GROMACS .gro file of C-alpha atoms in nm:
model
  119
    1MET     CA    1   7.083   0.739  15.332
    2ARG     CA    2   6.813   0.685  15.567
    3LEU     CA    3   6.735   0.381  15.691
    4ASN     CA    4   6.409   0.388  15.957
    5PRO     CA    5   6.297   0.253  16.293
    6GLY     CA    6   6.275  -0.127  16.246
    7ASP     CA    7   6.482  -0.176  15.917
    8ASP     CA    8   6.799  -0.425  15.926
    9LEU     CA    9   7.085  -0.295  15.866
   10ARG     CA   10   7.272  -0.543  15.666
   11GLY     CA   11   6.965  -0.646  15.469
   12ALA     CA   12   6.893  -0.272  15.352
   13LEU     CA   13   7.215  -0.280  15.168
   14GLU     CA   14   7.254  -0.643  15.052
   15GLY     CA   15   7.255  -0.572  14.646
   16ARG     CA   16   7.366  -0.250  14.578
   17THR     CA   17   7.734  -0.176  14.474
   18GLY     CA   18   8.031   0.073  14.674
   19PHE     CA   19   8.089   0.103  14.920
   20VAL     CA   20   7.974   0.261  15.334
   21VAL     CA   21   8.252   0.542  15.443
   22ALA     CA   22   8.048   0.616  15.741
   23GLY     CA   23   7.770   0.533  15.955
   24ILE     CA   24   7.611   0.693  16.230
   25GLY     CA   25   7.179   0.673  16.438
   26SER     CA   26   7.110   0.356  16.734
   27LEU     CA   27   7.038   0.013  16.691
   28VAL     CA   28   6.709  -0.183  16.967
   29HIS     CA   29   7.009  -0.482  16.950
   30ALA     CA   30   7.305  -0.568  16.719
   31GLN     CA   31   7.354  -0.939  16.590
   32LEU     CA   32   7.802  -0.915  16.593
   33ARG     CA   33   8.061  -1.220  16.446
   34PHE     CA   34   8.352  -1.106  16.700
   35ALA     CA   35   8.676  -1.272  16.582
   36GLY     CA   36   8.719  -1.573  16.510
   37GLU     CA   37   8.390  -1.678  16.619
   38PRO     CA   38   8.201  -1.856  16.344
   39GLU     CA   39   7.811  -1.759  16.469
   40PRO     CA   40   7.702  -1.388  16.606
   41THR     CA   41   7.642  -1.293  16.897
   42THR     CA   42   7.355  -1.113  17.002
   43ILE     CA   43   7.422  -0.727  17.237
   44ALA     CA   44   7.118  -0.588  17.343
   45GLY     CA   45   7.064  -0.229  17.363
   46PRO     CA   46   6.962  -0.023  17.327
   47LEU     CA   47   7.298   0.061  17.123
   48GLU     CA   48   7.436   0.399  16.939
   49ILE     CA   49   7.683   0.313  16.635
   50LEU     CA   50   7.965   0.455  16.626
   51THR     CA   51   8.123   0.328  16.337
   52LEU     CA   52   7.991   0.133  16.011
   53SER     CA   53   8.172   0.071  15.703
   54GLY     CA   54   8.227  -0.175  15.424
   55SER     CA   55   8.177  -0.315  15.044
   56LEU     CA   56   7.867  -0.360  14.877
   57THR     CA   57   7.784  -0.581  14.590
   58PRO     CA   58   7.465  -0.762  14.463
   59ASP     CA   59   7.716  -1.110  14.649
   60GLY     CA   60   7.687  -0.951  14.932
   61ALA     CA   61   7.772  -0.757  15.207
   62HIS     CA   62   8.114  -0.704  15.404
   63LEU     CA   63   8.018  -0.442  15.739
   64HIS     CA   64   8.174  -0.377  16.038
   65ALA     CA   65   8.061  -0.184  16.266
   66SER     CA   66   8.120  -0.029  16.650
   67VAL     CA   67   7.842  -0.022  16.915
   68SER     CA   68   7.824   0.082  17.314
   69ASP     CA   69   7.568   0.050  17.542
   70ALA     CA   70   7.379   0.172  17.817
   71ALA     CA   71   7.709   0.221  17.991
   72GLY     CA   72   7.960   0.268  17.722
   73ARG     CA   73   8.035  -0.082  17.677
   74VAL     CA   74   8.200  -0.019  17.323
   75PHE     CA   75   8.143  -0.335  17.079
   76GLY     CA   76   8.216  -0.403  16.782
   77GLY     CA   77   8.229  -0.731  16.434
   78HIS     CA   78   8.169  -0.797  16.136
   79VAL     CA   79   7.790  -0.653  16.124
   80CYS     CA   80   7.479  -0.968  16.062
   81VAL     CA   81   7.101  -0.994  15.987
   82GLY     CA   82   6.938  -0.858  16.282
   83CYS     CA   83   7.046  -0.527  16.403
   84GLU     CA   84   6.752  -0.376  16.415
   85VAL     CA   85   6.738   0.061  16.337
   86ARG     CA   86   6.607   0.203  16.649
   87THR     CA   87   6.539   0.554  16.615
   88THR     CA   88   6.709   0.644  16.219
   89ALA     CA   89   7.091   0.536  16.066
   90GLU     CA   90   7.179   0.755  15.882
   91LEU     CA   91   7.472   0.614  15.639
   92LEU     CA   92   7.762   0.756  15.396
   93ILE     CA   93   7.748   0.512  15.119
   94ALA     CA   94   7.971   0.545  14.729
   95SER     CA   95   7.784   0.402  14.509
   96LEU     CA   96   7.993   0.240  14.186
   97PRO     CA   97   7.802   0.098  13.925
   98THR     CA   98   7.621  -0.219  13.893
   99GLY     CA   99   7.991  -0.523  13.808
  100SER     CA  100   8.299  -0.246  13.959
  101LEU     CA  101   8.275  -0.595  14.253
  102SER     CA  102   8.185  -0.846  14.300
  103ARG     CA  103   8.284  -1.131  14.559
  104GLU     CA  104   8.474  -1.481  14.464
  105PHE     CA  105   8.608  -1.722  14.642
  106ASP     CA  106   9.020  -1.685  14.748
  107SER     CA  107   9.136  -2.041  14.820
  108ALA     CA  108   9.408  -1.877  15.069
  109THR     CA  109   9.152  -1.766  15.314
  110GLY     CA  110   8.867  -1.989  15.277
  111TYR     CA  111   8.671  -1.712  15.148
  112ALA     CA  112   8.453  -1.516  14.958
  113GLU     CA  113   8.611  -1.168  14.886
  114LEU     CA  114   8.669  -0.921  14.739
  115VAL     CA  115   8.711  -0.835  14.330
  116VAL     CA  116   8.757  -0.493  14.194
  117ARG     CA  117   8.679  -0.408  13.823
  118LYS     CA  118   8.768  -0.149  13.562
  119PRO     CA  119   8.429  -0.068  13.411
   0.00000   0.00000   0.00000
């Protein structure tokens, strides 16, 4: 899949079922939530997407990325809405049948976690 300038990285993937195996490209800016933090942090661009992976369910996406800025500093975390594509984003997605993945509340973690169902 290829995303175009102005597309929202996370928004373009919402509602799909499968796994993002890899992703590269560039962003105008990123919204990443760092480990243990309740809210995302804005990372000013331009940025290069170094890695992107995660799971996609109709209930929501769980994506992690690492990005680098013009000085080569690397930031990584949970991808939130607001990661605007600068020139392109090229994504390798392993699609699965609808209904094979979902997210359900897990009382042990306090989050909606991935559930895999055999078709």
